[in-house]
CSV table of C-alpha atoms and ligand atoms in Angstrom, one decimal:
chain,number,residue,atom,x,y,z
F,1,MET,CA,98.8,87.6,80.6
F,2,LEU,CA,95.7,85.8,81.8
F,3,ALA,CA,95.0,84.1,78.5
F,4,GLY,CA,93.2,80.9,79.0
F,5,LYS,CA,93.0,81.2,82.8
F,6,LYS,CA,89.6,80.0,84.1
F,7,ILE,CA,88.1,82.4,86.7
F,8,ALA,CA,84.8,81.7,88.5
F,9,ILE,CA,83.4,84.9,90.0
F,10,GLY,CA,80.8,84.6,92.8
F,11,ILE,CA,78.7,87.7,93.3
F,12,SER,CA,76.8,88.2,96.5
F,13,GLY,CA,74.2,90.8,97.5
F,14,SER,CA,75.9,94.2,97.8
F,15,ILE,CA,75.6,97.5,95.9
F,16,ALA,CA,79.3,97.0,94.9
F,17,ALA,CA,78.1,94.2,92.5
F,18,TYR,CA,77.8,96.8,89.7
F,19,LYS,CA,81.6,97.1,89.7
F,20,ILE,CA,81.9,93.4,88.7
F,21,ILE,CA,80.6,94.3,85.3
F,22,HIS,CA,83.7,96.3,84.7
F,23,LEU,CA,85.9,93.6,86.2
F,24,VAL,CA,84.4,91.0,83.9
F,25,ARG,CA,85.2,93.2,80.9
F,26,LEU,CA,88.8,93.7,82.1
F,27,LEU,CA,89.3,89.9,82.5
F,28,VAL,CA,87.7,89.1,79.2
F,29,LYS,CA,90.0,91.7,77.5
F,30,GLN,CA,92.9,89.8,79.1
F,31,LYS,CA,91.5,86.7,77.4
F,32,ALA,CA,90.6,85.0,80.6
F,33,VAL,CA,87.6,82.6,80.6
F,34,VAL,CA,85.0,83.9,83.1
F,35,LYS,CA,82.0,82.1,84.5
F,36,VAL,CA,79.7,84.0,86.9
F,37,ILE,CA,77.7,82.6,89.8
F,38,MET,CA,75.3,84.9,91.7
F,39,THR,CA,73.5,84.5,95.0
F,40,PRO,CA,69.7,85.1,94.6
F,41,SER,CA,70.0,88.5,96.3
F,42,ALA,CA,72.8,89.6,94.0
F,43,ARG,CA,70.2,89.6,91.2
F,44,ASP,CA,68.7,92.7,92.9
F,45,PHE,CA,71.8,94.7,92.3
F,46,VAL,CA,73.1,93.6,88.9
F,47,SER,CA,71.5,92.0,85.8
F,48,PRO,CA,72.5,88.4,84.9
F,49,LEU,CA,71.9,89.3,81.3
F,50,THR,CA,74.6,91.9,81.4
F,51,LEU,CA,77.1,89.6,83.0
F,52,SER,CA,76.3,86.6,80.7
F,53,THR,CA,76.7,88.9,77.6
F,54,LEU,CA,80.0,90.2,78.8
F,55,SER,CA,81.4,86.9,80.1
F,56,LYS,CA,80.0,85.0,77.0
F,57,ASN,CA,78.9,82.3,79.5
F,58,GLU,CA,75.6,81.5,81.1
F,59,VAL,CA,75.3,83.1,84.6
F,60,LEU,CA,74.4,80.5,87.2
F,61,ILE,CA,72.1,81.4,90.2
F,62,ASP,CA,69.9,78.4,91.1
F,63,MET,CA,70.8,74.9,92.0
F,64,ALA,CA,68.4,73.7,89.4
F,65,SER,CA,66.8,75.3,86.4
F,66,GLY,CA,64.0,73.4,84.6
F,67,ASN,CA,65.2,69.8,84.5
F,68,THR,CA,68.8,70.7,84.7
F,69,TRP,CA,70.9,70.5,87.8
F,70,ALA,CA,73.8,72.9,88.1
F,71,ASN,CA,76.9,70.8,88.7
F,72,HIS,CA,78.6,72.9,91.4
F,73,VAL,CA,81.4,70.3,91.9
F,74,GLU,CA,82.4,70.6,88.3
F,75,LEU,CA,82.6,74.4,88.5
F,76,GLY,CA,84.8,74.4,91.6
F,77,ARG,CA,87.1,72.0,89.9
F,78,TRP,CA,87.1,73.8,86.5
F,79,ALA,CA,88.3,77.1,87.9
F,80,ASP,CA,91.9,78.2,88.4
F,81,LEU,CA,90.6,80.7,90.8
F,82,LEU,CA,87.3,81.4,92.6
F,83,LEU,CA,86.8,85.1,93.3
F,84,ILE,CA,83.9,86.1,95.5
F,85,ALA,CA,83.3,89.8,95.0
F,86,PRO,CA,81.6,91.6,96.4
F,87,LEU,CA,81.6,89.5,99.5
F,88,SER,CA,78.6,90.5,101.7
F,89,CYS,CA,78.5,90.1,105.4
F,90,ASN,CA,75.9,87.4,105.1
F,91,THR,CA,77.8,85.3,102.5
F,92,LEU,CA,81.0,85.7,104.6
F,93,ALA,CA,79.3,84.4,107.7
F,94,LYS,CA,77.9,81.4,105.8
F,95,MET,CA,81.3,80.6,104.2
F,96,ALA,CA,83.0,80.8,107.6
F,97,GLN,CA,80.4,78.4,109.1
F,98,GLY,CA,80.1,76.0,106.1
F,99,HIS,CA,76.5,76.8,105.3
F,100,CYS,CA,75.2,75.7,101.9
F,101,ASP,CA,71.9,77.2,101.1
F,102,ASN,CA,72.6,78.5,97.6
F,103,LEU,CA,74.6,77.6,94.5
F,104,LEU,CA,77.5,80.0,95.1
F,105,LEU,CA,78.0,78.5,98.6
F,106,SER,CA,78.0,74.9,97.2
F,107,VAL,CA,80.5,75.9,94.5
F,108,TYR,CA,82.6,77.4,97.3
F,109,LEU,CA,82.5,74.4,99.5
F,110,SER,CA,83.4,72.0,96.7
F,111,ALA,CA,86.1,74.2,95.1
F,112,THR,CA,89.5,72.7,94.9
F,113,CYS,CA,91.1,75.9,93.4
F,114,PRO,CA,92.4,78.9,95.4
F,115,VAL,CA,89.8,81.3,96.7
F,116,MET,CA,90.1,85.1,96.8
F,117,VAL,CA,87.4,87.4,98.4
F,118,SER,CA,86.8,91.1,98.2
F,119,PRO,CA,84.4,92.2,101.0
F,120,ALA,CA,82.1,95.2,100.7
F,121,MET,CA,79.9,96.4,103.5
F,122,ASP,CA,79.3,99.3,105.8
F,123,GLU,CA,82.1,100.3,108.3
F,124,ASP,CA,80.2,99.2,111.4
F,125,MET,CA,79.4,95.8,109.9
F,126,TRP,CA,83.0,95.4,108.8
F,127,GLN,CA,84.4,96.3,112.2
F,128,HIS,CA,82.0,94.1,114.1
F,129,PRO,CA,83.9,91.4,116.1
F,130,ALA,CA,81.7,88.7,114.4
F,131,THR,CA,82.7,89.9,110.9
F,132,GLN,CA,86.4,90.2,111.9
F,133,LYS,CA,86.2,86.7,113.4
F,134,ASN,CA,84.7,85.4,110.2
F,135,ILE,CA,87.4,87.1,108.1
F,136,GLY,CA,90.0,85.5,110.4
F,137,ILE,CA,88.4,82.1,109.7
F,138,LEU,CA,88.6,82.6,105.9
F,139,LYS,CA,92.3,83.6,106.3
F,140,LYS,CA,92.9,80.5,108.3
F,141,PHE,CA,91.3,78.5,105.4
F,142,GLY,CA,94.1,80.0,103.3
F,143,HIS,CA,91.9,82.3,101.3
F,144,THR,CA,93.3,85.6,100.0
F,145,VAL,CA,91.3,88.5,101.5
F,146,LEU,CA,91.5,91.8,99.6
F,147,ALA,CA,90.9,94.2,102.5
F,148,PRO,CA,88.2,96.9,101.9
F,149,HIS,CA,89.2,100.5,101.6
F,150,HIS,CA,88.3,103.7,103.3
F,151,GLY,CA,85.9,105.9,101.3
F,152,GLU,CA,82.3,106.7,100.5
F,153,LEU,CA,80.0,103.9,101.3
F,154,ALA,CA,76.5,103.0,100.0
F,155,SER,CA,75.0,104.3,103.2
F,156,GLY,CA,76.4,107.8,102.4
F,157,LEU,CA,78.8,107.5,105.3
F,158,ILE,CA,82.5,107.7,104.9
F,159,GLY,CA,84.5,104.8,106.3
F,160,GLU,CA,86.2,101.5,105.9
F,161,GLY,CA,84.3,98.9,103.9
F,162,ARG,CA,84.5,100.0,100.3
F,163,MET,CA,85.3,97.1,97.9
F,164,GLU,CA,88.6,97.1,96.2
F,165,GLU,CA,88.4,98.7,92.7
F,166,PRO,CA,88.1,96.4,89.7
F,167,GLU,CA,91.5,97.5,88.3
F,168,MET,CA,93.1,96.5,91.6
F,169,ILE,CA,91.2,93.2,91.8
F,170,LEU,CA,92.5,92.5,88.3
F,171,ALA,CA,96.1,93.3,89.4
F,172,HIS,CA,95.7,91.0,92.4
F,173,ILE,CA,94.4,88.2,90.1
F,174,GLN,CA,97.3,88.8,87.7
F,175,SER,CA,99.9,88.6,90.4
F,176,PHE,CA,98.2,85.5,91.8
F,177,LEU,CA,97.8,83.6,88.5
F,178,GLY,CA,100.1,85.6,86.3
F,179,ASP,CA,103.3,84.8,84.6
F,180,THR,CA,105.5,83.1,87.1
F,181,THR,CA,108.1,82.3,84.5
F,182,ASP,CA,109.5,85.9,84.5
F,183,LYS,CA,112.6,85.7,86.6
F,184,SER,CA,114.3,88.8,85.2
F,185,LEU,CA,115.3,90.0,88.7
F,186,GLU,CA,116.4,86.7,90.1
F,187,GLY,CA,119.4,87.1,92.4
F,188,LYS,CA,118.9,90.9,92.7
F,189,ASN,CA,118.3,92.8,95.9
F,190,VAL,CA,115.8,95.6,95.6
F,191,LEU,CA,115.1,98.4,98.1
F,192,VAL,CA,111.8,100.2,97.7
F,193,THR,CA,110.4,103.2,99.6
F,194,ALA,CA,106.6,103.9,99.8
F,195,GLY,CA,104.0,106.0,101.5
F,196,PRO,CA,104.2,109.4,103.2
F,197,THR,CA,106.3,110.4,106.2
F,198,TYR,CA,104.9,112.1,109.3
F,199,GLU,CA,107.0,114.8,111.0
F,200,ALA,CA,105.9,115.2,114.6
F,201,ILE,CA,105.0,118.6,115.9
F,202,ASP,CA,104.0,117.4,119.4
F,203,PRO,CA,102.8,114.0,120.8
F,204,VAL,CA,99.4,114.3,119.0
F,205,ARG,CA,100.1,116.3,115.8
F,206,PHE,CA,102.3,115.9,112.7
F,207,ILE,CA,103.0,117.3,109.2
F,208,GLY,CA,102.2,114.7,106.6
F,209,ASN,CA,100.8,114.3,103.1
F,210,HIS,CA,98.2,112.3,101.3
F,211,SER,CA,100.5,109.6,99.7
F,212,SER,CA,98.7,106.2,99.8
F,213,GLY,CA,101.9,104.1,99.3
F,214,LYS,CA,100.2,102.2,96.5
F,215,MET,CA,102.9,102.8,93.9
F,216,GLY,CA,105.7,101.6,96.0
F,217,TYR,CA,103.7,98.6,97.1
F,218,ALA,CA,103.0,97.7,93.5
F,219,LEU,CA,106.7,98.0,92.7
F,220,ALA,CA,107.8,95.9,95.6
F,221,LYS,CA,105.3,93.1,94.6
F,222,GLU,CA,106.3,93.3,90.9
F,223,CYS,CA,110.0,92.9,91.9
F,224,ARG,CA,109.2,90.0,94.1
F,225,ARG,CA,107.2,88.4,91.3
F,226,ARG,CA,110.3,88.6,89.1
F,227,GLY,CA,112.4,86.8,91.6
F,228,ALA,CA,114.1,89.6,93.5
F,229,THR,CA,114.8,89.8,97.2
F,230,VAL,CA,112.8,92.8,98.3
F,231,THR,CA,113.0,95.2,101.2
F,232,LEU,CA,110.1,97.7,101.5
F,233,VAL,CA,110.5,100.7,103.7
F,234,LEU,CA,107.0,101.9,104.3
F,235,GLY,CA,105.8,105.1,105.8
F,236,PRO,CA,102.5,105.4,107.7
F,237,ALA,CA,100.3,104.1,104.9
F,238,PRO,CA,96.9,102.3,105.3
F,239,ALA,CA,97.1,98.9,106.9
F,240,VAL,CA,95.8,97.4,103.6
F,241,LEU,CA,99.3,97.8,102.2
F,242,GLU,CA,100.7,95.3,104.7
F,243,GLN,CA,98.6,92.4,103.3
F,244,ASP,CA,100.0,90.0,100.8
F,245,LEU,CA,103.6,90.9,101.5
F,246,SER,CA,104.9,87.3,101.9
F,247,ASP,CA,108.6,87.0,101.1
F,248,ILE,CA,109.0,90.8,101.3
F,249,THR,CA,111.0,92.3,104.2
F,250,LEU,CA,108.8,95.1,105.6
F,251,ILE,CA,110.4,98.0,107.5
F,252,LYS,CA,107.8,100.3,108.9
F,253,VAL,CA,108.9,103.9,109.6
F,254,THR,CA,107.2,107.1,110.5
F,255,ALA,CA,109.5,110.1,109.9
F,256,ALA,CA,111.8,111.1,107.1
F,257,GLU,CA,114.8,110.6,109.3
F,258,GLU,CA,113.8,107.0,110.1
F,259,MET,CA,113.3,106.3,106.4
F,260,TYR,CA,116.7,107.8,105.6
F,261,GLN,CA,118.4,105.6,108.2
F,262,ALA,CA,116.6,102.5,107.0
F,263,CYS,CA,117.6,103.2,103.4
F,264,MET,CA,121.2,103.9,104.4
F,265,ASP,CA,121.3,100.6,106.2
F,266,HIS,CA,120.1,98.6,103.3
F,267,PHE,CA,121.4,100.5,100.2
F,268,GLU,CA,124.9,98.9,100.2
F,269,SER,CA,123.5,95.5,99.5
F,270,ALA,CA,120.9,96.7,97.0
F,271,ASP,CA,121.3,96.3,93.3
F,272,ILE,CA,118.2,98.4,92.6
F,273,ALA,CA,116.6,101.2,94.7
F,274,LEU,CA,113.2,102.5,93.8
F,275,MET,CA,112.3,105.6,95.7
F,276,ALA,CA,108.5,106.0,95.5
F,277,ALA,CA,107.9,107.5,98.9
F,278,ALA,CA,106.5,111.0,99.2
F,279,VAL,CA,109.1,112.1,101.8
F,280,ALA,CA,108.3,115.3,103.7
F,281,ASP,CA,110.7,118.1,102.7
F,282,TYR,CA,110.5,119.8,106.1
F,283,ARG,CA,110.1,118.9,109.7
F,284,PRO,CA,109.5,121.1,112.8
F,285,ALA,CA,112.9,122.2,114.2
F,286,ALA,CA,111.8,121.1,117.7
F,287,VAL,CA,109.2,118.6,118.8
F,288,SER,CA,107.3,119.6,121.9
F,289,ASP,CA,107.2,116.9,124.6
F,290,THR,CA,103.8,118.0,125.6
F,291,LYS,CA,100.7,118.9,123.6
F,292,ILE,CA,101.0,122.5,122.4
F,293,LYS,CA,98.1,124.5,123.9
F,294,LYS,CA,95.9,126.8,121.9
F,295,GLN,CA,96.9,130.4,122.3
F,296,GLU,CA,95.1,133.7,121.6
F,297,SER,CA,97.7,134.6,119.0
F,298,GLY,CA,98.6,132.4,116.0
F,299,LEU,CA,101.3,129.8,116.1
F,300,GLU,CA,104.5,129.9,114.1
F,301,LEU,CA,106.3,126.7,113.4
F,302,ASN,CA,110.0,126.8,112.7
F,303,LEU,CA,110.6,124.2,110.0
F,304,VAL,CA,114.0,122.7,108.9
F,305,LYS,CA,114.8,120.7,105.8
F,306,THR,CA,114.7,116.9,106.0
F,307,ARG,CA,117.5,114.9,104.4
F,308,ASP,CA,116.9,114.1,100.7
F,309,ILE,CA,117.1,110.3,100.6
F,310,LEU,CA,117.2,109.9,96.8
F,311,ALA,CA,120.0,112.5,96.6
F,312,ALA,CA,121.9,110.9,99.5
F,313,LEU,CA,121.8,107.5,97.7
F,314,GLY,CA,122.7,109.1,94.4
F,315,ALA,CA,125.8,110.6,96.1
F,316,ILE,CA,127.1,107.2,97.2
F,317,LYS,CA,125.8,104.9,94.5
F,318,THR,CA,128.3,102.7,92.6
F,319,ASN,CA,128.2,101.8,88.9
F,320,ARG,CA,126.6,98.5,89.6
F,321,GLN,CA,123.6,100.1,91.4
F,322,VAL,CA,120.4,101.3,89.7
F,323,LEU,CA,118.6,104.2,91.3
F,324,LEU,CA,115.1,105.4,90.4
F,325,GLY,CA,113.2,108.3,91.7
F,326,PHE,CA,109.7,109.8,91.2
F,327,ALA,CA,108.8,113.4,90.5
F,328,LEU,CA,105.3,114.8,91.1
F,329,GLU,CA,105.0,118.1,89.2
F,330,THR,CA,102.3,120.7,88.5
F,331,ASN,CA,104.1,122.9,86.0
F,332,ASP,CA,107.1,122.7,83.6
F,333,GLU,CA,106.9,119.0,84.3
F,334,GLU,CA,109.5,117.6,82.0
F,335,ALA,CA,112.1,120.3,82.9
F,336,HIS,CA,111.6,119.8,86.6
F,337,ALA,CA,111.7,116.0,86.4
F,338,LEU,CA,115.0,116.1,84.4
F,339,GLU,CA,116.5,118.6,86.8
F,340,LYS,CA,115.7,116.1,89.7
F,341,LEU,CA,117.1,113.2,87.6
F,342,HIS,CA,120.5,114.9,87.2
F,343,LYS,CA,120.7,116.8,90.5
F,344,LYS,CA,120.0,113.7,92.5
F,345,ASN,CA,122.3,111.5,90.3
F,346,ALA,CA,119.5,109.0,89.6
F,347,ASP,CA,119.4,106.7,86.6
F,348,TYR,CA,115.7,107.0,86.0
F,349,ILE,CA,113.0,109.4,87.0
F,350,VAL,CA,109.3,108.7,86.8
F,351,LEU,CA,107.2,111.8,86.2
F,352,ASN,CA,103.6,112.0,87.2
F,353,SER,CA,101.9,115.3,86.6
F,354,LEU,CA,98.9,116.6,88.5
F,355,ASN,CA,97.8,118.0,85.1
F,356,ASP,CA,97.6,114.5,83.7
F,357,GLY,CA,95.2,113.4,86.4
F,358,ALA,CA,97.7,112.0,88.9
F,359,ALA,CA,96.2,111.9,92.3
F,360,PHE,CA,97.3,110.7,95.7
F,361,GLY,CA,95.4,107.6,96.6
F,362,ALA,CA,94.2,106.8,93.1
F,363,ASP,CA,94.5,103.3,91.7
F,364,THR,CA,95.6,104.5,88.3
F,365,ASN,CA,98.2,106.9,87.1
F,366,LYS,CA,99.8,108.2,83.9
F,367,VAL,CA,103.6,108.4,83.9
F,368,THR,CA,106.5,109.2,81.7
F,369,VAL,CA,109.9,107.6,82.5
F,370,PHE,CA,113.2,109.4,81.7
F,371,THR,CA,116.6,107.8,81.7
F,372,LYS,CA,119.9,109.4,82.4
F,373,THR,CA,120.9,108.5,78.9
F,374,GLY,CA,118.2,110.7,77.4
F,375,GLU,CA,115.5,108.2,76.6
F,376,LYS,CA,111.9,109.0,77.3
F,377,PHE,CA,109.0,106.5,77.6
F,378,GLY,CA,105.5,107.7,77.8
F,379,PHE,CA,102.5,105.6,78.9
F,380,ALA,CA,98.7,105.8,78.9
F,381,SER,CA,96.8,105.9,82.1
F,382,LYS,CA,96.8,102.5,83.7
F,383,SER,CA,96.8,100.7,87.1
F,384,LYS,CA,99.7,101.2,89.4
F,385,GLN,CA,100.4,97.4,89.1
F,386,ALA,CA,100.7,97.8,85.3
F,387,ILE,CA,102.9,100.9,85.8
F,388,ALA,CA,105.2,98.9,88.1
F,389,LYS,CA,105.5,96.3,85.4
F,390,ASP,CA,106.4,99.0,82.7
F,391,ILE,CA,109.0,100.6,85.0
F,392,LEU,CA,110.7,97.3,85.7
F,393,ASP,CA,110.5,96.3,82.0
F,394,ILE,CA,112.4,99.6,81.2
F,395,ILE,CA,115.0,98.9,83.9
F,396,VAL,CA,115.6,95.3,82.7
F,397,LYS,CA,115.7,96.3,79.0
F,398,THR,CA,117.9,99.4,79.2
F,399,ASP,CA,120.2,98.0,81.9
F,400,ILE,CA,121.9,101.4,82.5
F,401,THR,CA,124.5,100.0,84.9
F,402,THR,CA,126.5,98.6,82.0
F,403,ILE,CA,126.7,101.9,80.2
U,501,CTP,N1,112.8,112.4,98.0
U,501,CTP,C1,113.6,111.8,98.9
U,501,CTP,N2,113.8,112.5,100.1
U,501,CTP,C2,113.3,113.7,100.3
U,501,CTP,C3,112.4,114.3,99.3
U,501,CTP,C4,112.2,113.6,98.2
U,501,CTP,O1,114.1,110.7,98.8
U,501,CTP,N3,113.5,114.4,101.5
U,501,CTP,C5,112.6,111.6,96.7
U,501,CTP,C6,111.2,111.1,96.5
U,501,CTP,O2,111.1,109.8,97.0
U,501,CTP,C7,111.1,111.1,95.0
U,501,CTP,C8,112.1,112.2,94.5
U,501,CTP,O3,112.9,112.5,95.7
U,501,CTP,O4,111.7,109.9,94.4
U,501,CTP,C9,111.4,113.5,94.1
U,501,CTP,O5,110.5,113.9,95.1
U,501,CTP,P1,109.6,115.2,94.9
U,501,CTP,O6,108.8,115.4,96.2
U,501,CTP,O7,108.9,115.2,93.6
U,501,CTP,O8,110.7,116.3,94.8
U,501,CTP,P2,111.5,117.2,95.8
U,501,CTP,O9,112.9,116.9,95.6
U,501,CTP,O10,111.0,117.0,97.2
U,501,CTP,O11,111.3,118.6,95.2
U,501,CTP,P3,109.9,119.5,95.2
U,501,CTP,O12,109.1,119.1,96.4
U,501,CTP,O13,110.5,120.9,95.3
U,501,CTP,O14,109.3,119.3,93.9
């Protein structure tokens, strides 16, 4: 998919630099041509020899080596994309201000290709107003910013600032540079649900789950890439999922009932509905207007069932509409998935089993897709972006609506 694409990767000084070794391998596997430029301090974190061996190209660090001058203008014009990852706080500030005291910055300033950055830093540095201002400047320059994630940081603290994982950076590059000739969903309206739902207990508490929303997000973007008009109904997922949604109609909801209403409002005009949300099955029967005070005795919550959105859409769907659901199972996986497929009148069900390493929040997953006509498609573990592509390929190829 990236065969022949020319990607310049700029590495700045951050411990996350070690992950770029894996990214370079992934890109080379995709037959992309990769050239690496490092800031002098990046050399402390990762070996140029490793990167030059993997990329099969000399790694550039200094403006001049021996009698040779590194032609930064040529490199910025050669690349189809300049990715700066990890982007340190220092390099970010210099980019925002137009400083040019190393080779990477001079390549950046003279680049005529699109620029993508993947910041990595400690949470306090990331959240500092100066850093946020600089990120805002890069966005104004038109650069794509892959927002960092919440997780364990090099300092040992847990917080926001973790660089995007290599598989996801690859997925972003693919959707940025990838095949734009695939218009297999041109003219189709697609409705996608993603993320968890939160069911309020009182003004400060809720019942929720760990769904990250990444699978639905990947599906929405893949449909958009194929030319569909996409509506994404998104539960309370991390803000990172709101980036890069140009041309996708985003409806943000909190509770299952809101998600149900949004889906009912948009289903009639949908040709395809992909239900990837982890909808809460129960909600408190009554929501307290005031904060429930701690009592000496325990607290019993009376829960009532939420409406099943997939089943509700299955009950009203017409022959021209395609409906796909997910099933997360821990035991008797295939039987339970098939039961959901038929009971909810879906056309496809995507099984992910906790026994296969499926995990909320992970960037990769291993799925099996079942169709209502009895077909079964198994896949190896891969990125959610790649899974989204496989799922859409199956829908396009099997075209169950005509059966
Ligand atoms: N789903 C839904 N509305 C609900 C519950 C689930 O639309 N209230 C959808 C999910 O989006 C998913 C599918 O139904 O596409 C299966 O969800 P899952 O949680 O695996 O199954 P449940 O039907 O909730 O059954 P259980 O939790 O008992 O496995």
